[in-house]
Amino acid sequence: MTKQQKTMYLNIIHRPFAREDLFRAFCFQQDEAHRMGFRTTIMVTLPNFSEKKIIDYVKNQHELYGDEIALGINELQCREFRERFGTEEDAFFLLSFDMKKEVFSYLMETFKSAFGFYPKSLGFYFIDSRFMTWAKQNYPCIETAITNCFEEGVHMFLGNKSQWYLFSEGGPWGAYYPSKRNILCPAANEGDAIGIVGLPHLNRDMLMAIVSRDDLFSSHPANVTRGRGFYGDQCPYLYRFVDEWLKQLDYNSFGYYNIFVSPYWLADGYVFEYPNELNRKFYTETLEYLKSKADENRVTCATMQEFAAWYKENIKIDTPEVNLWQDILCGSKRQMFWYVDSSFRVTIDANCGGSIYDLRPYAGGVERNLGPDTPHLANGMYPFLISAEHRGGLQDGSLHTLKITYNGETTSIAERRTRCSLHQDLEGCYTVNFEPVTLQLGNLTFDITSSYRFARNGRIEIERTVTNMSDPEAEITLTEYHRGCYGTTIYPEDMRGIRLAAKGTDDTGEESLNYEYKCRILGKKSPEYLTADIPQIETSVSLIPLDGADWGEAREGYLFRPFYTLSLSKNVRNGGKLKSCLEVKHLCTDARPASQGI
């Protein structure tokens, strides 16, 4: 592989169980991977240590094939655990901090006793930054860990009969350097980094992950049967899924992909609605397809530790990652664009005309440590500023979009579908460009073209352009419109304590108000900035004109629609533009937005 050639790194992760039918399924997985010439990462769990058959087999696989032996902390419940630690808690990430440390130290020493060395890779469903920072400090050998189940939260909770207490929405979808502030935040610099490479539990369908249950559409082939994404004994979706992840190499310097399937899905007698023979078939066919891509030098199989070593050598801290995903399930041509760095994670939906659909402000660095000794208990999700899914509605919900007014009538780009393309400039900044949407107000028709440039340091430069007006002399009002809130669920939070502020270019000072659900408005001619300070998530968000605006508002909501609104308006004719900057910063006493012309 040459230096110029991009590749998608593949981790194949297996987890053994002792019961005979499950052990046979685990051996099937190992044999199929080795038949393709792939090496695996074997996640040994606490119950495995008392099974000589498993320990001997894993050692043999390590010696024969070079498979990595890692420590899986997803399976704790066994008699030894209950008797030693006196708890029925199923999830390691929900133990108290002191018990996490005690259990983890026991697991690490037990692992070393069994294999003669400490593991370099760990497997969690989710883990918090406080524990992971402690673990890295006390066991420096740890190089990488599965730190989150991407977007498993509200949708997953409802889809699993409200029995799956795993709330981890709002994090990166791929490999990243986790922050000491919050495990779901990419580190801003070396001092902020825990010192490991964080990985997702699975790759997800990046459209279905936000509009559906993402566990049904992922790099877990048997999940796709549960989601009924197949026809008879054929599943072309699995091939499209791999191809769509390979497309991300067009936009990023590398790709990451993993397969992590429990033997339960492939064992005899475990019928998850469809026979295990079908799941085994799809599992093998997925490996075969990945092997064909490896033969084309587009996929490189590695163990978790090997990938982490490559990542640390080649990827700098706070390197942005993007994902431009299209509907591969139904063929609707819908696109969802994702961007992530240490300042925020942003999702833009082309189906809403190129509107911001979801925004997680990492700049706030909100703590989300879990367990009975924490205020958040089981909720590890990173709070949003914008979430059209959880606080949705294209008219009255949480969204960042453009509204257009003419002769007293108003419409929005969110009412039209479009497509987009992605460009990276010489400064390394990404710009997503949307095809024009055609709108009509009265007898006037016109096109709106949108672009978002991710200028780093928490800034998104947004440009809206009007073209093809049916009446070139007509004047319309463009309004950049940010309707936000905060939270992690579908239920509203207490907005009291939020501070709204506005300043005009001719003002000597700013005006502000504290949120009290009174529908008040701070309006400014020739605005310099509009700001919402949200102490609950330690975040300040501002809307700033970059080339002037005629009017700006910071608007307070009310209890039935508990949002804040920041908006910039400009009157334009054909060919006119509205340029603005959406800026997200950590909230501090002097957290005022930057001036015009960023």
Coordinates of C-alpha atoms in Angstrom, one line a residue:
M1 CA 0.0 0.0 0.0
T2 CA 1.5 3.4 -1.0
K3 CA 1.4 6.4 1.2
Q4 CA -1.1 8.1 -1.2
Q5 CA -3.5 5.2 -1.2
K6 CA -6.4 5.6 1.3
T7 CA -7.7 2.6 3.1
M8 CA -10.6 1.6 5.4
Y9 CA -9.3 -0.2 8.5
L10 CA -11.3 -3.2 9.5
N11 CA -11.6 -4.6 13.1
I12 CA -13.2 -8.0 13.4
I13 CA -14.1 -8.5 17.1
H14 CA -15.4 -11.8 18.6
R15 CA -16.5 -12.6 22.1
P16 CA -16.4 -16.3 23.4
F17 CA -19.0 -18.0 25.5
A18 CA -18.5 -21.4 27.3
R19 CA -21.9 -23.1 26.6
E20 CA -21.4 -25.6 23.9
D21 CA -23.8 -24.2 21.3
L22 CA -22.4 -20.7 21.8
F23 CA -18.8 -21.9 21.8
R24 CA -19.4 -23.6 18.4
A25 CA -20.8 -20.4 17.0
F26 CA -17.8 -18.5 18.3
C27 CA -15.5 -21.0 16.6
F28 CA -17.4 -20.7 13.4
Q29 CA -16.8 -16.9 13.5
Q30 CA -13.1 -17.4 14.1
D31 CA -12.8 -20.0 11.3
E32 CA -14.6 -17.9 8.8
A33 CA -12.4 -14.9 9.5
H34 CA -9.2 -16.9 9.3
R35 CA -10.5 -18.5 6.1
M36 CA -10.5 -15.0 4.6
G37 CA -7.0 -14.4 5.9
F38 CA -8.3 -11.9 8.5
R39 CA -7.0 -11.6 12.0
T40 CA -9.4 -10.9 14.8
T41 CA -9.6 -9.3 18.2
I42 CA -11.0 -11.7 20.8
M43 CA -12.7 -10.0 23.7
V44 CA -12.3 -12.2 26.8
T45 CA -14.8 -11.5 29.5
L46 CA -15.0 -12.3 33.2
P47 CA -17.0 -15.6 32.9
N48 CA -14.4 -16.9 30.4
F49 CA -11.6 -16.9 33.0
S50 CA -13.1 -19.9 34.8
E51 CA -13.3 -21.9 31.5
K52 CA -10.0 -23.6 30.7
K53 CA -11.4 -24.6 27.3
I54 CA -11.9 -21.0 26.3
I55 CA -8.5 -19.8 27.7
D56 CA -6.6 -22.6 25.9
Y57 CA -8.5 -21.9 22.7
V58 CA -7.9 -18.2 22.8
K59 CA -4.2 -18.7 23.5
N60 CA -4.0 -21.1 20.5
Q61 CA -5.7 -18.6 18.2
H62 CA -3.3 -15.9 19.3
E63 CA -0.2 -18.1 18.7
L64 CA -1.4 -19.6 15.4
Y65 CA -3.0 -16.5 13.7
G66 CA -1.7 -13.5 15.6
D67 CA -5.2 -12.6 16.9
E68 CA -5.2 -10.0 19.6
I69 CA -6.5 -10.9 23.1
A70 CA -8.4 -8.0 24.6
L71 CA -10.5 -7.5 27.7
G72 CA -14.3 -7.3 27.2
I73 CA -16.2 -5.7 30.0
N74 CA -19.7 -6.2 28.6
E75 CA -20.4 -9.5 30.3
L76 CA -20.1 -9.4 34.1
Q77 CA -23.0 -11.4 35.4
C78 CA -21.8 -14.7 36.8
R79 CA -21.8 -16.2 40.3
E80 CA -18.2 -15.2 40.9
F81 CA -19.0 -11.5 40.2
R82 CA -22.2 -11.4 42.4
E83 CA -20.4 -13.1 45.3
R84 CA -17.2 -11.1 45.1
F85 CA -18.8 -7.7 44.6
G86 CA -22.2 -8.1 46.0
T87 CA -24.3 -6.5 43.2
E88 CA -26.8 -7.5 40.6
E89 CA -25.8 -4.5 38.3
D90 CA -25.6 -5.7 34.7
A91 CA -23.7 -2.8 33.3
F92 CA -20.1 -1.9 34.2
F93 CA -20.6 1.7 33.2
L94 CA -23.4 2.1 35.7
L95 CA -21.3 1.0 38.7
S96 CA -20.1 3.6 41.2
F97 CA -16.7 5.0 40.5
D98 CA -15.1 3.2 43.5
M99 CA -16.7 -0.1 42.4
K100 CA -15.6 0.5 38.8
K101 CA -12.0 0.8 40.0
E102 CA -12.3 -2.3 42.2
V103 CA -13.9 -4.5 39.5
F104 CA -11.6 -3.2 36.7
S105 CA -8.4 -3.9 38.8
Y106 CA -9.6 -7.4 39.5
L107 CA -10.3 -8.0 35.8
M108 CA -6.9 -6.7 34.7
E109 CA -5.0 -8.8 37.2
T110 CA -7.1 -11.9 36.3
F111 CA -6.4 -11.3 32.7
K112 CA -2.6 -11.0 33.3
S113 CA -2.7 -14.2 35.4
A114 CA -4.4 -16.0 32.5
F115 CA -2.3 -14.7 29.6
G116 CA 0.9 -13.3 31.1
F117 CA 0.3 -9.7 30.0
Y118 CA -2.1 -6.9 30.4
P119 CA -4.6 -6.2 27.6
K120 CA -4.0 -3.2 25.3
S121 CA -7.6 -3.0 24.1
L122 CA -10.8 -2.8 26.0
G123 CA -14.5 -3.3 25.1
F124 CA -17.3 -1.4 26.7
Y125 CA -20.8 -0.5 25.5
F126 CA -20.2 2.9 27.1
I127 CA -17.8 4.3 29.6
D128 CA -17.4 7.7 31.2
S129 CA -14.3 10.0 31.1
R130 CA -13.6 10.0 34.8
F131 CA -13.1 6.2 34.9
M132 CA -11.3 6.0 31.6
T133 CA -8.9 8.7 32.7
W134 CA -8.2 6.8 35.9
A135 CA -7.8 3.5 34.0
K136 CA -5.2 5.0 31.6
Q137 CA -3.3 6.6 34.5
N138 CA -3.1 3.3 36.4
Y139 CA -2.7 1.0 33.4
P140 CA -0.7 2.9 30.8
C141 CA -0.7 -0.2 28.6
I142 CA -4.2 0.6 27.5
E143 CA -4.1 2.0 24.0
T144 CA -7.7 1.8 22.8
A145 CA -11.2 1.1 23.9
I146 CA -14.7 0.8 22.5
T147 CA -16.1 3.8 24.3
N148 CA -19.7 4.2 23.0
C149 CA -22.6 2.8 21.1
F150 CA -23.2 5.5 18.6
E151 CA -26.6 7.1 18.9
E152 CA -28.1 4.5 21.2
G153 CA -30.5 6.4 23.3
V154 CA -34.2 7.4 23.0
H155 CA -34.9 5.4 19.9
M156 CA -33.2 2.4 21.2
F157 CA -34.8 2.7 24.6
L158 CA -38.3 2.7 23.2
G159 CA -37.4 0.0 20.6
N160 CA -36.2 -2.4 23.3
K161 CA -39.3 -2.3 25.5
S162 CA -37.7 0.3 27.7
Q163 CA -35.3 -2.4 29.1
W164 CA -32.0 -1.3 27.7
Y165 CA -30.5 1.4 29.9
L166 CA -27.8 2.5 27.5
F167 CA -28.0 6.2 26.7
S168 CA -25.0 7.3 24.6
E169 CA -26.3 9.7 21.9
G170 CA -24.3 12.6 20.8
G171 CA -20.8 11.3 20.3
P172 CA -18.5 10.7 17.3
W173 CA -19.3 7.9 14.9
G174 CA -15.7 6.8 14.2
A175 CA -12.3 6.7 15.8
Y176 CA -11.3 9.7 17.9
Y177 CA -9.2 10.9 20.9
P178 CA -11.6 11.1 23.8
S179 CA -11.5 14.2 26.1
K180 CA -11.0 14.1 29.8
R181 CA -14.0 16.4 30.0
N182 CA -16.5 14.0 28.5
I183 CA -15.9 10.6 26.8
L184 CA -18.1 11.6 23.9
C185 CA -16.1 14.8 23.2
P186 CA -13.0 14.7 20.9
A187 CA -10.0 16.1 22.7
A188 CA -9.1 19.7 21.8
N189 CA -5.4 19.2 22.5
E190 CA -2.9 16.8 24.1
G191 CA -3.6 18.1 27.6
D192 CA -7.3 17.5 27.1
A193 CA -6.8 13.9 25.7
I194 CA -7.2 10.9 27.9
G195 CA -4.5 9.2 25.9
I196 CA -6.4 6.4 24.2
V197 CA -8.1 5.9 20.9
G198 CA -11.9 5.7 21.3
L199 CA -13.9 3.5 19.0
P200 CA -17.6 2.9 18.4
H201 CA -19.2 -0.4 19.3
L202 CA -20.4 -0.7 15.7
N203 CA -20.6 1.3 12.5
R204 CA -24.1 2.6 11.8
D205 CA -26.3 3.6 8.9
M206 CA -25.7 7.3 9.3
L207 CA -29.2 8.2 8.1
M208 CA -31.1 5.6 10.0
A209 CA -29.1 6.2 13.1
I210 CA -30.7 9.6 13.6
V211 CA -34.3 8.9 12.3
S212 CA -34.7 5.3 13.5
R213 CA -33.3 2.6 15.7
D214 CA -29.7 2.4 14.6
D215 CA -29.2 -1.1 16.0
L216 CA -31.3 -2.4 13.1
F217 CA -29.0 -1.0 10.4
S218 CA -25.4 -1.4 11.3
S219 CA -22.1 -3.3 10.6
H220 CA -23.7 -6.2 12.6
P221 CA -25.1 -8.4 9.8
A222 CA -27.6 -10.1 12.1
N223 CA -29.0 -6.8 13.1
V224 CA -30.0 -6.2 9.5
T225 CA -32.1 -9.4 9.6
R226 CA -33.8 -8.1 12.7
G227 CA -34.5 -4.8 10.8
R228 CA -35.8 -6.9 7.9
G229 CA -33.4 -5.3 5.5
F230 CA -33.2 -8.4 3.2
Y231 CA -35.1 -10.3 0.6
G232 CA -35.5 -14.1 1.0
D233 CA -31.9 -15.3 1.5
Q234 CA -30.3 -12.2 -0.2
C235 CA -29.2 -9.0 1.5
P236 CA -27.8 -6.5 -1.0
Y237 CA -28.1 -3.8 1.8
L238 CA -25.0 -5.3 3.5
Y239 CA -23.0 -4.7 0.4
R240 CA -24.3 -1.2 -0.1
F241 CA -23.5 -0.5 3.6
V242 CA -19.8 -1.4 3.1
D243 CA -19.7 0.6 -0.1
E244 CA -21.2 3.6 1.6
W245 CA -18.5 3.5 4.3
L246 CA -15.9 3.1 1.6
K247 CA -17.2 6.3 -0.1
Q248 CA -16.2 8.2 3.0
L249 CA -12.6 7.7 1.9
D250 CA -13.4 10.4 -0.7
Y251 CA -13.7 13.0 2.1
N252 CA -11.4 11.7 4.9
S253 CA -7.8 10.5 5.0
F254 CA -8.8 7.0 6.2
G255 CA -11.9 5.0 7.1
Y256 CA -12.8 2.8 10.1
Y257 CA -15.1 -0.2 10.1
N258 CA -15.8 -3.0 12.5
I259 CA -17.8 -6.1 12.9
F260 CA -18.7 -7.2 16.5
V261 CA -21.3 -9.9 16.5
S262 CA -22.2 -12.0 19.6
P263 CA -22.3 -15.8 19.1
Y264 CA -25.9 -15.7 20.3
W265 CA -27.0 -14.4 16.9
L266 CA -25.3 -17.4 15.1
A267 CA -25.9 -20.3 17.5
D268 CA -28.2 -23.2 17.0
G269 CA -31.6 -22.8 18.7
Y270 CA -31.3 -19.0 19.1
V271 CA -34.0 -17.9 16.7
F272 CA -34.2 -14.1 16.6
E273 CA -37.3 -14.2 14.4
Y274 CA -35.2 -15.7 11.6
P275 CA -33.1 -19.0 11.6
N276 CA -29.5 -18.8 12.6
E277 CA -28.6 -20.3 9.2
L278 CA -29.6 -17.0 7.6
N279 CA -27.5 -15.0 10.0
R280 CA -24.5 -17.3 9.4
K281 CA -24.9 -16.9 5.7
F282 CA -25.0 -13.1 5.9
Y283 CA -22.1 -13.1 8.3
T284 CA -19.9 -15.1 5.9
E285 CA -21.0 -13.1 2.9
T286 CA -20.1 -9.8 4.6
L287 CA -16.6 -11.1 5.4
E288 CA -16.3 -12.4 1.8
Y289 CA -17.3 -8.9 0.5
L290 CA -14.8 -7.2 2.8
K291 CA -12.1 -9.7 1.6
S292 CA -12.8 -8.7 -2.0
K293 CA -12.3 -5.1 -1.0
A294 CA -9.1 -6.0 0.8
D295 CA -7.9 -7.7 -2.4
E296 CA -8.4 -4.3 -4.1
N297 CA -6.3 -2.6 -1.4
R298 CA -9.3 -0.6 -0.2
V299 CA -9.7 -2.4 3.1
T300 CA -6.9 -3.3 5.6
C301 CA -7.7 -5.7 8.4
A302 CA -6.0 -5.0 11.7
T303 CA -6.4 -5.9 15.3
M304 CA -7.8 -3.1 17.6
Q305 CA -4.3 -2.4 19.0
E306 CA -2.7 -2.3 15.6
F307 CA -5.3 0.2 14.4
A308 CA -4.8 2.3 17.5
A309 CA -1.0 2.4 16.9
W310 CA -1.6 3.5 13.3
Y311 CA -4.1 6.1 14.3
K312 CA -1.8 7.6 16.9
E313 CA 1.1 7.8 14.4
N314 CA -0.9 9.3 11.6
I315 CA -3.9 11.3 12.9
K316 CA -3.4 14.5 14.8
I317 CA -5.6 15.4 17.8
D318 CA -8.7 17.5 16.8
T319 CA -8.6 16.4 13.1
P320 CA -12.1 16.9 11.8
E321 CA -14.1 14.0 10.4
V322 CA -17.0 14.2 8.0
N323 CA -19.6 11.8 6.6
L324 CA -21.9 12.4 3.6
W325 CA -24.4 9.6 3.8
Q326 CA -27.3 8.8 1.4
D327 CA -30.3 6.6 1.8
I328 CA -29.1 3.1 1.0
L329 CA -32.1 1.3 2.5
C330 CA -35.1 2.7 0.5
G331 CA -33.4 4.5 -2.4
S332 CA -35.0 7.9 -1.6
K333 CA -31.9 9.9 -2.5
R334 CA -32.0 11.6 0.9
Q335 CA -28.6 12.8 2.1
M336 CA -27.4 13.4 5.7
F337 CA -24.2 15.3 6.2
W338 CA -22.2 15.0 9.5
Y339 CA -19.2 17.0 10.8
V340 CA -17.3 16.5 14.0
D341 CA -14.4 18.2 15.8
S342 CA -13.6 19.2 19.4
S343 CA -16.1 22.1 19.2
F344 CA -19.2 20.4 18.0
R345 CA -20.9 17.6 16.1
V346 CA -23.3 18.9 13.4
T347 CA -25.8 17.1 11.3
I348 CA -27.3 18.8 8.2
D349 CA -30.3 17.2 6.4
A350 CA -30.6 17.8 2.7
N351 CA -34.2 16.6 2.9
C352 CA -34.9 19.9 4.9
G353 CA -33.4 22.1 2.2
G354 CA -30.0 22.1 3.9
S355 CA -31.0 22.8 7.5
I356 CA -29.1 21.9 10.6
Y357 CA -30.9 18.9 12.0
D358 CA -28.8 18.2 15.1
L359 CA -26.1 20.1 16.9
R360 CA -24.0 18.9 19.9
P361 CA -21.9 21.7 21.4
Y362 CA -18.7 19.9 22.6
A363 CA -17.2 23.3 23.4
G364 CA -19.2 23.2 26.6
G365 CA -17.4 20.1 27.8
V366 CA -20.4 19.0 29.8
E367 CA -19.6 16.3 32.4
R368 CA -21.5 13.1 32.0
N369 CA -20.0 10.6 34.5
L370 CA -22.4 7.8 35.3
G371 CA -23.4 5.6 38.2
P372 CA -25.4 5.8 41.4
D373 CA -22.9 8.2 42.9
T374 CA -23.4 10.8 40.1
P375 CA -26.2 13.3 39.3
H376 CA -26.8 11.8 35.9
L377 CA -27.2 8.2 37.0
A378 CA -27.7 6.3 33.6
N379 CA -27.9 9.2 31.2
G380 CA -24.6 9.5 29.3
M381 CA -25.9 11.3 26.3
Y382 CA -24.2 14.6 25.2
P383 CA -26.8 17.4 25.3
F384 CA -28.0 19.0 22.1
L385 CA -28.6 22.6 21.1
I386 CA -30.6 21.5 18.1
S387 CA -32.4 18.2 17.7
A388 CA -35.1 18.0 15.1
E389 CA -35.7 14.4 16.1
H390 CA -36.2 14.9 19.8
R391 CA -37.7 18.4 19.7
G392 CA -38.8 18.3 16.1
G393 CA -41.2 19.9 13.7
L394 CA -40.0 21.8 10.7
Q395 CA -42.3 24.7 11.6
D396 CA -42.2 25.0 15.3
G397 CA -39.5 22.7 16.5
S398 CA -35.7 22.8 17.0
L399 CA -34.0 23.6 13.8
H400 CA -31.5 25.9 12.2
T401 CA -32.7 27.0 8.8
L402 CA -33.5 29.9 6.4
K403 CA -36.8 31.6 6.2
I404 CA -37.9 33.9 3.4
T405 CA -40.6 36.6 3.5
Y406 CA -42.3 38.5 0.6
N407 CA -45.5 40.6 0.8
G408 CA -46.4 39.3 4.2
E409 CA -46.0 35.6 3.3
T410 CA -43.2 33.4 4.7
T411 CA -41.7 30.1 3.6
S412 CA -38.6 28.1 4.5
I413 CA -36.0 26.1 2.7
A414 CA -36.9 23.3 5.2
E415 CA -40.0 22.7 3.1
R416 CA -37.9 21.5 0.1
R417 CA -35.6 18.6 -0.6
T418 CA -32.2 19.1 -2.2
R419 CA -28.8 17.4 -2.6
C420 CA -25.3 18.4 -1.6
S421 CA -21.6 18.0 -2.3
L422 CA -18.5 18.4 -0.2
H423 CA -15.3 20.3 -0.7
Q424 CA -12.2 20.8 1.4
D425 CA -10.1 23.9 0.8
L426 CA -6.4 24.5 1.1
E427 CA -6.8 25.5 4.7
G428 CA -8.3 22.0 5.5
C429 CA -11.7 23.5 6.1
Y430 CA -14.8 21.6 4.8
T431 CA -17.6 23.3 2.9
V432 CA -20.8 21.5 2.1
N433 CA -22.7 23.1 -0.9
F434 CA -26.4 22.5 -1.5
E435 CA -28.1 22.5 -4.8
P436 CA -30.6 25.3 -5.2
V437 CA -34.2 24.9 -3.9
T438 CA -37.0 26.6 -5.8
L439 CA -39.6 28.4 -3.7
Q440 CA -42.7 30.4 -4.4
L441 CA -44.4 33.2 -2.4
G442 CA -47.5 34.6 -4.1
N443 CA -46.6 34.9 -7.8
L444 CA -42.9 35.3 -7.1
T445 CA -40.6 32.3 -7.7
F446 CA -36.9 32.2 -6.9
D447 CA -34.0 29.8 -6.0
I448 CA -32.0 29.7 -2.8
T449 CA -28.5 28.2 -2.7
S450 CA -26.9 27.4 0.6
S451 CA -23.4 26.6 1.8
Y452 CA -21.8 25.9 5.2
R453 CA -18.1 26.3 5.7
F454 CA -16.7 24.8 8.9
A455 CA -14.0 27.3 9.7
R456 CA -12.8 25.6 13.0
N457 CA -12.7 27.0 16.5
G458 CA -16.5 26.5 16.8
R459 CA -17.4 28.6 13.8
I460 CA -19.7 27.7 10.9
E461 CA -19.8 30.3 8.1
I462 CA -23.2 30.2 6.3
E463 CA -24.0 31.7 3.0
R464 CA -27.5 32.0 1.4
T465 CA -27.8 33.3 -2.2
V466 CA -30.9 34.3 -4.1
T467 CA -31.1 33.6 -7.9
N468 CA -33.5 33.3 -10.7
M469 CA -36.2 35.6 -9.3
S470 CA -39.2 35.7 -11.6
D471 CA -39.4 39.5 -10.9
P472 CA -35.8 40.8 -10.8
E473 CA -37.0 44.0 -9.2
A474 CA -38.7 42.3 -6.3
E475 CA -37.2 42.5 -2.8
I476 CA -37.4 39.7 -0.4
T477 CA -36.3 39.2 3.2
L478 CA -33.9 36.4 4.1
T479 CA -33.9 35.4 7.7
E480 CA -31.2 33.1 9.2
Y481 CA -33.1 31.3 11.9
H482 CA -31.7 29.4 14.8
R483 CA -34.3 27.9 17.0
G484 CA -32.7 26.1 19.9
C485 CA -33.0 24.5 23.3
Y486 CA -31.0 22.0 25.3
G487 CA -31.5 18.5 26.5
T488 CA -30.9 14.8 25.9
T489 CA -34.4 13.5 25.6
I490 CA -37.8 14.3 24.0
Y491 CA -38.9 16.1 27.1
P492 CA -38.2 19.9 27.6
E493 CA -35.8 21.1 30.2
D494 CA -36.0 24.1 32.5
M495 CA -34.9 27.0 30.3
R496 CA -34.7 29.5 33.2
G497 CA -31.2 30.6 33.7
I498 CA -30.6 31.0 29.9
R499 CA -29.4 34.6 29.1
L500 CA -30.3 36.1 25.8
A501 CA -28.3 39.1 24.5
A502 CA -28.2 41.4 21.4
K503 CA -26.0 44.2 20.3
G504 CA -26.2 46.6 17.4
T505 CA -23.3 48.0 15.5
D506 CA -24.3 51.5 16.7
D507 CA -24.8 50.5 20.3
T508 CA -22.5 51.4 23.1
G509 CA -23.5 48.2 25.0
E510 CA -25.6 45.1 24.7
E511 CA -29.1 44.4 25.9
S512 CA -29.9 41.2 27.6
L513 CA -32.7 39.3 29.4
N514 CA -32.9 36.2 31.6
Y515 CA -35.2 33.5 30.2
E516 CA -38.6 33.5 32.0
Y517 CA -41.0 32.2 29.3
K518 CA -42.5 35.7 28.7
C519 CA -42.2 35.8 24.9
R520 CA -39.9 38.9 25.1
I521 CA -37.9 40.1 22.1
L522 CA -34.5 41.8 21.9
G523 CA -34.5 43.5 18.5
K524 CA -31.6 45.4 16.9
K525 CA -31.1 47.3 13.7
S526 CA -27.8 46.6 12.0
P527 CA -27.1 43.8 14.6
E528 CA -23.5 43.0 15.6
Y529 CA -24.4 39.8 17.3
L530 CA -27.1 37.8 18.9
T531 CA -26.3 35.4 21.7
A532 CA -27.8 32.7 23.9
D533 CA -25.8 31.8 27.0
I534 CA -26.9 28.4 28.4
P535 CA -25.2 27.7 31.7
Q536 CA -26.9 24.3 32.1
I537 CA -24.6 23.0 29.4
E538 CA -21.8 25.5 29.8
T539 CA -22.3 26.7 26.2
S540 CA -22.7 30.1 24.5
V541 CA -24.1 30.1 21.0
S542 CA -24.1 33.3 18.8
L543 CA -25.4 34.3 15.4
I544 CA -23.2 37.0 13.8
P545 CA -23.6 38.8 10.4
L546 CA -20.5 38.6 8.3
D547 CA -21.6 41.1 5.6
G548 CA -24.1 43.2 7.4
A549 CA -27.8 42.6 8.3
D550 CA -30.8 44.9 8.5
W551 CA -32.4 43.4 11.6
G552 CA -31.6 40.9 14.4
E553 CA -33.6 39.3 17.1
A554 CA -33.0 37.2 20.2
R555 CA -36.5 35.9 21.1
E556 CA -37.7 34.2 24.3
G557 CA -40.1 31.3 24.1
Y558 CA -43.0 30.2 26.2
L559 CA -43.9 27.0 28.0
F560 CA -45.9 25.4 25.2
R561 CA -43.0 26.0 22.8
P562 CA -39.9 26.2 25.1
F563 CA -37.2 27.4 22.7
Y564 CA -35.0 30.4 22.3
T565 CA -34.6 31.9 18.8
L566 CA -31.7 33.9 17.3
S567 CA -32.4 35.4 13.9
L568 CA -30.7 37.7 11.3
S569 CA -32.7 39.4 8.5
K570 CA -31.6 41.1 5.4
N571 CA -33.6 42.6 2.5
V572 CA -32.1 41.4 -0.9
R573 CA -32.9 41.4 -4.6
N574 CA -31.9 38.9 -7.3
G575 CA -28.3 37.8 -6.7
G576 CA -28.3 39.0 -3.1
K577 CA -26.7 37.2 -0.3
L578 CA -27.0 36.8 3.5
K579 CA -23.7 35.8 5.1
S580 CA -23.6 34.8 8.8
C581 CA -21.6 32.9 11.3
L582 CA -22.9 30.4 13.8
E583 CA -20.4 30.3 16.7
V584 CA -20.4 27.9 19.6
K585 CA -18.1 28.5 22.6
H586 CA -17.5 27.4 26.1
L587 CA -19.5 29.7 28.4
C588 CA -17.4 31.9 30.6
T589 CA -17.9 35.3 32.1
D590 CA -16.3 37.1 29.1
A591 CA -17.8 34.8 26.5
R592 CA -18.7 37.4 23.9
P593 CA -18.8 36.5 20.3
A594 CA -16.1 37.6 17.9
S595 CA -16.7 40.7 15.8
Q596 CA -17.8 40.9 12.1
G597 CA -15.6 39.6 9.4
I598 CA -14.4 36.4 11.0

